[in-house]
């Protein structure tokens, strides 16, 4: 119970703290930053909705609503996928790239202050190993990322 409650409360506290810092520093929510970052690390800064939802581990409905809000701010755009007009991609706009580039240093600093710098190297390594194990279990993969 201690491990479970520690995970639940710590995850919420750290996410809230990083989110507040992000909003204050760059007017981006934690969720918006995450979406922009997942688009930025994709080829051509674009991902199909199905791929982006999978990477974020969200439903396509949740993603669609989030993209709509971010479109209104000019951070992302929707584009049809040329090979399949029924499918849509989310694309990082030039404004989205600028906002993300501007927000990244404060985001990294916040993550360091609220988590990384609080733990020593051994604790960080152990925590990363624990999360690797849990993610592999819930994604149905082994330690190398191969589906089991």
PDB file of C-alpha atoms in Angstrom:
ATOM      1  CA  UNK A   1       0.000   0.000   0.000  1.00  0.00           C
ATOM      2  CA  UNK A   2       2.867   2.360   0.808  1.00  0.00           C
ATOM      3  CA  UNK A   3       4.357   1.838  -2.668  1.00  0.00           C
ATOM      4  CA  UNK A   4       1.005   2.320  -4.402  1.00  0.00           C
ATOM      5  CA  UNK A   5       0.035   5.457  -2.508  1.00  0.00           C
ATOM      6  CA  UNK A   6       3.560   6.812  -2.865  1.00  0.00           C
ATOM      7  CA  UNK A   7       3.328   6.378  -6.627  1.00  0.00           C
ATOM      8  CA  UNK A   8      -0.150   7.939  -6.863  1.00  0.00           C
ATOM      9  CA  UNK A   9       0.572  10.968  -4.712  1.00  0.00           C
ATOM     10  CA  UNK A  10       4.075  11.567  -6.035  1.00  0.00           C
ATOM     11  CA  UNK A  11       2.999  11.329  -9.673  1.00  0.00           C
ATOM     12  CA  UNK A  12       0.193  13.795  -9.087  1.00  0.00           C
ATOM     13  CA  UNK A  13       2.341  16.217  -7.072  1.00  0.00           C
ATOM     14  CA  UNK A  14       5.230  16.223  -9.557  1.00  0.00           C
ATOM     15  CA  UNK A  15       2.949  16.521 -12.599  1.00  0.00           C
ATOM     16  CA  UNK A  16       1.063  19.391 -10.943  1.00  0.00           C
ATOM     17  CA  UNK A  17       4.279  21.209 -10.002  1.00  0.00           C
ATOM     18  CA  UNK A  18       5.789  20.813 -13.478  1.00  0.00           C
ATOM     19  CA  UNK A  19       2.450  21.861 -14.980  1.00  0.00           C
ATOM     20  CA  UNK A  20       2.283  25.024 -12.871  1.00  0.00           C
ATOM     21  CA  UNK A  21       5.865  25.889 -13.799  1.00  0.00           C
ATOM     22  CA  UNK A  22       5.134  25.292 -17.482  1.00  0.00           C
ATOM     23  CA  UNK A  23       2.018  27.439 -17.440  1.00  0.00           C
ATOM     24  CA  UNK A  24       3.839  30.245 -15.640  1.00  0.00           C
ATOM     25  CA  UNK A  25       6.964  30.106 -17.848  1.00  0.00           C
ATOM     26  CA  UNK A  26       5.435  29.516 -21.274  1.00  0.00           C
ATOM     27  CA  UNK A  27       1.636  29.592 -21.057  1.00  0.00           C
ATOM     28  CA  UNK A  28       1.573  25.896 -21.954  1.00  0.00           C
ATOM     29  CA  UNK A  29      -0.198  23.253 -19.920  1.00  0.00           C
ATOM     30  CA  UNK A  30       1.663  20.058 -19.083  1.00  0.00           C
ATOM     31  CA  UNK A  31      -0.550  18.229 -21.592  1.00  0.00           C
ATOM     32  CA  UNK A  32       0.094  20.774 -24.361  1.00  0.00           C
ATOM     33  CA  UNK A  33       3.842  20.541 -23.790  1.00  0.00           C
ATOM     34  CA  UNK A  34       3.654  16.751 -24.001  1.00  0.00           C
ATOM     35  CA  UNK A  35       1.712  16.826 -27.293  1.00  0.00           C
ATOM     36  CA  UNK A  36       4.128  19.348 -28.822  1.00  0.00           C
ATOM     37  CA  UNK A  37       7.137  17.301 -27.707  1.00  0.00           C
ATOM     38  CA  UNK A  38       5.725  14.070 -29.200  1.00  0.00           C
ATOM     39  CA  UNK A  39       5.105  15.851 -32.500  1.00  0.00           C
ATOM     40  CA  UNK A  40       8.553  17.475 -32.442  1.00  0.00           C
ATOM     41  CA  UNK A  41      10.300  14.119 -32.191  1.00  0.00           C
ATOM     42  CA  UNK A  42       8.419  12.716 -35.201  1.00  0.00           C
ATOM     43  CA  UNK A  43       9.645  12.894 -38.798  1.00  0.00           C
ATOM     44  CA  UNK A  44       8.484  16.153 -40.389  1.00  0.00           C
ATOM     45  CA  UNK A  45       6.890  17.061 -37.039  1.00  0.00           C
ATOM     46  CA  UNK A  46       3.784  15.076 -37.973  1.00  0.00           C
ATOM     47  CA  UNK A  47       2.059  11.943 -36.746  1.00  0.00           C
ATOM     48  CA  UNK A  48      -1.204  10.327 -37.709  1.00  0.00           C
ATOM     49  CA  UNK A  49      -3.854  10.625 -35.025  1.00  0.00           C
ATOM     50  CA  UNK A  50      -3.667   6.862 -34.458  1.00  0.00           C
ATOM     51  CA  UNK A  51       0.112   6.972 -34.005  1.00  0.00           C
ATOM     52  CA  UNK A  52       0.051  10.067 -31.778  1.00  0.00           C
ATOM     53  CA  UNK A  53      -2.725   8.602 -29.619  1.00  0.00           C
ATOM     54  CA  UNK A  54      -0.679   5.410 -29.258  1.00  0.00           C
ATOM     55  CA  UNK A  55       2.510   7.298 -28.359  1.00  0.00           C
ATOM     56  CA  UNK A  56       0.630   9.352 -25.765  1.00  0.00           C
ATOM     57  CA  UNK A  57      -1.371   6.290 -24.658  1.00  0.00           C
ATOM     58  CA  UNK A  58      -4.612   8.264 -25.065  1.00  0.00           C
ATOM     59  CA  UNK A  59      -7.900   7.549 -26.799  1.00  0.00           C
ATOM     60  CA  UNK A  60      -8.303   9.118 -30.237  1.00  0.00           C
ATOM     61  CA  UNK A  61     -11.307  11.019 -28.880  1.00  0.00           C
ATOM     62  CA  UNK A  62      -9.244  12.634 -26.118  1.00  0.00           C
ATOM     63  CA  UNK A  63      -6.524  13.456 -28.638  1.00  0.00           C
ATOM     64  CA  UNK A  64      -8.994  14.995 -31.077  1.00  0.00           C
ATOM     65  CA  UNK A  65     -10.382  17.321 -28.404  1.00  0.00           C
ATOM     66  CA  UNK A  66      -6.873  18.324 -27.310  1.00  0.00           C
ATOM     67  CA  UNK A  67      -5.762  18.989 -30.904  1.00  0.00           C
ATOM     68  CA  UNK A  68      -8.851  21.147 -31.464  1.00  0.00           C
ATOM     69  CA  UNK A  69      -7.913  23.326 -28.482  1.00  0.00           C
ATOM     70  CA  UNK A  70      -4.299  23.573 -29.625  1.00  0.00           C
ATOM     71  CA  UNK A  71      -5.323  24.390 -33.207  1.00  0.00           C
ATOM     72  CA  UNK A  72      -7.196  27.434 -31.913  1.00  0.00           C
ATOM     73  CA  UNK A  73      -3.894  28.662 -30.441  1.00  0.00           C
ATOM     74  CA  UNK A  74      -2.047  28.014 -33.718  1.00  0.00           C
ATOM     75  CA  UNK A  75       0.270  25.409 -32.148  1.00  0.00           C
ATOM     76  CA  UNK A  76      -0.766  22.483 -34.338  1.00  0.00           C
ATOM     77  CA  UNK A  77      -2.721  21.831 -37.508  1.00  0.00           C
ATOM     78  CA  UNK A  78      -4.681  18.920 -38.912  1.00  0.00           C
ATOM     79  CA  UNK A  79      -3.782  17.559 -42.327  1.00  0.00           C
ATOM     80  CA  UNK A  80      -5.232  14.766 -44.395  1.00  0.00           C
ATOM     81  CA  UNK A  81      -2.905  11.858 -45.007  1.00  0.00           C
ATOM     82  CA  UNK A  82      -2.291  11.761 -48.795  1.00  0.00           C
ATOM     83  CA  UNK A  83      -2.528   7.956 -49.130  1.00  0.00           C
ATOM     84  CA  UNK A  84      -5.751   7.747 -47.132  1.00  0.00           C
ATOM     85  CA  UNK A  85      -8.048  10.780 -47.036  1.00  0.00           C
ATOM     86  CA  UNK A  86     -10.052   9.176 -44.221  1.00  0.00           C
ATOM     87  CA  UNK A  87      -7.071   9.469 -41.877  1.00  0.00           C
ATOM     88  CA  UNK A  88      -5.777  12.667 -40.338  1.00  0.00           C
ATOM     89  CA  UNK A  89      -2.373  13.742 -39.078  1.00  0.00           C
ATOM     90  CA  UNK A  90      -1.494  16.290 -36.434  1.00  0.00           C
ATOM     91  CA  UNK A  91       1.306  18.612 -37.505  1.00  0.00           C
ATOM     92  CA  UNK A  92       3.416  20.950 -35.408  1.00  0.00           C
ATOM     93  CA  UNK A  93       3.135  24.482 -36.804  1.00  0.00           C
ATOM     94  CA  UNK A  94       6.001  26.978 -36.966  1.00  0.00           C
ATOM     95  CA  UNK A  95       4.426  28.745 -33.988  1.00  0.00           C
ATOM     96  CA  UNK A  96       4.251  25.414 -32.152  1.00  0.00           C
ATOM     97  CA  UNK A  97       7.962  24.822 -32.803  1.00  0.00           C
ATOM     98  CA  UNK A  98       8.815  28.301 -31.500  1.00  0.00           C
ATOM     99  CA  UNK A  99       6.670  27.900 -28.390  1.00  0.00           C
ATOM    100  CA  UNK A 100       8.135  24.456 -27.652  1.00  0.00           C
ATOM    101  CA  UNK A 101      11.717  25.652 -28.192  1.00  0.00           C
ATOM    102  CA  UNK A 102      11.064  28.556 -25.870  1.00  0.00           C
ATOM    103  CA  UNK A 103       9.376  26.365 -23.232  1.00  0.00           C
ATOM    104  CA  UNK A 104      11.864  23.470 -23.224  1.00  0.00           C
ATOM    105  CA  UNK A 105      14.578  24.963 -20.970  1.00  0.00           C
ATOM    106  CA  UNK A 106      12.070  25.896 -18.239  1.00  0.00           C
ATOM    107  CA  UNK A 107      10.408  22.480 -18.555  1.00  0.00           C
ATOM    108  CA  UNK A 108      13.723  20.654 -18.147  1.00  0.00           C
ATOM    109  CA  UNK A 109      14.620  22.871 -15.188  1.00  0.00           C
ATOM    110  CA  UNK A 110      11.260  22.137 -13.560  1.00  0.00           C
ATOM    111  CA  UNK A 111      11.598  18.364 -14.014  1.00  0.00           C
ATOM    112  CA  UNK A 112      15.100  18.531 -12.536  1.00  0.00           C
ATOM    113  CA  UNK A 113      13.970  20.603  -9.519  1.00  0.00           C
ATOM    114  CA  UNK A 114      10.890  18.526  -8.749  1.00  0.00           C
ATOM    115  CA  UNK A 115      12.315  15.048  -9.379  1.00  0.00           C
ATOM    116  CA  UNK A 116      15.767  14.436 -10.820  1.00  0.00           C
ATOM    117  CA  UNK A 117      17.827  16.558  -8.420  1.00  0.00           C
ATOM    118  CA  UNK A 118      15.889  15.266  -5.409  1.00  0.00           C
ATOM    119  CA  UNK A 119      17.176  11.714  -5.976  1.00  0.00           C
ATOM    120  CA  UNK A 120      20.727  10.409  -6.032  1.00  0.00           C
ATOM    121  CA  UNK A 121      22.100   8.472  -9.030  1.00  0.00           C
ATOM    122  CA  UNK A 122      21.281   5.072  -7.513  1.00  0.00           C
ATOM    123  CA  UNK A 123      17.716   6.081  -6.721  1.00  0.00           C
ATOM    124  CA  UNK A 124      17.212   7.463 -10.238  1.00  0.00           C
ATOM    125  CA  UNK A 125      18.571   4.272 -11.782  1.00  0.00           C
ATOM    126  CA  UNK A 126      16.360   2.108  -9.562  1.00  0.00           C
ATOM    127  CA  UNK A 127      13.310   4.249 -10.357  1.00  0.00           C
ATOM    128  CA  UNK A 128      14.006   4.078 -14.098  1.00  0.00           C
ATOM    129  CA  UNK A 129      14.384   0.279 -13.863  1.00  0.00           C
ATOM    130  CA  UNK A 130      11.107   0.002 -11.958  1.00  0.00           C
ATOM    131  CA  UNK A 131       9.258   2.098 -14.542  1.00  0.00           C
ATOM    132  CA  UNK A 132      10.811   0.094 -17.405  1.00  0.00           C
ATOM    133  CA  UNK A 133       9.491  -3.096 -15.810  1.00  0.00           C
ATOM    134  CA  UNK A 134       6.017  -1.666 -15.213  1.00  0.00           C
ATOM    135  CA  UNK A 135       5.765  -0.178 -18.715  1.00  0.00           C
ATOM    136  CA  UNK A 136       6.882  -3.440 -20.325  1.00  0.00           C
ATOM    137  CA  UNK A 137       4.300  -5.363 -18.293  1.00  0.00           C
ATOM    138  CA  UNK A 138       1.427  -3.071 -19.228  1.00  0.00           C
ATOM    139  CA  UNK A 139       2.447  -2.780 -22.863  1.00  0.00           C
ATOM    140  CA  UNK A 140       2.876  -6.533 -23.194  1.00  0.00           C
ATOM    141  CA  UNK A 141       6.562  -6.309 -24.084  1.00  0.00           C
ATOM    142  CA  UNK A 142       9.767  -7.709 -22.677  1.00  0.00           C
ATOM    143  CA  UNK A 143      12.651  -5.609 -21.353  1.00  0.00           C
ATOM    144  CA  UNK A 144      13.900  -4.992 -24.929  1.00  0.00           C
ATOM    145  CA  UNK A 145      10.509  -3.699 -26.082  1.00  0.00           C
ATOM    146  CA  UNK A 146       9.609  -6.880 -28.010  1.00  0.00           C
ATOM    147  CA  UNK A 147       5.944  -7.930 -27.786  1.00  0.00           C
ATOM    148  CA  UNK A 148       5.398 -11.007 -25.708  1.00  0.00           C
TER     149      UNK A 148
END
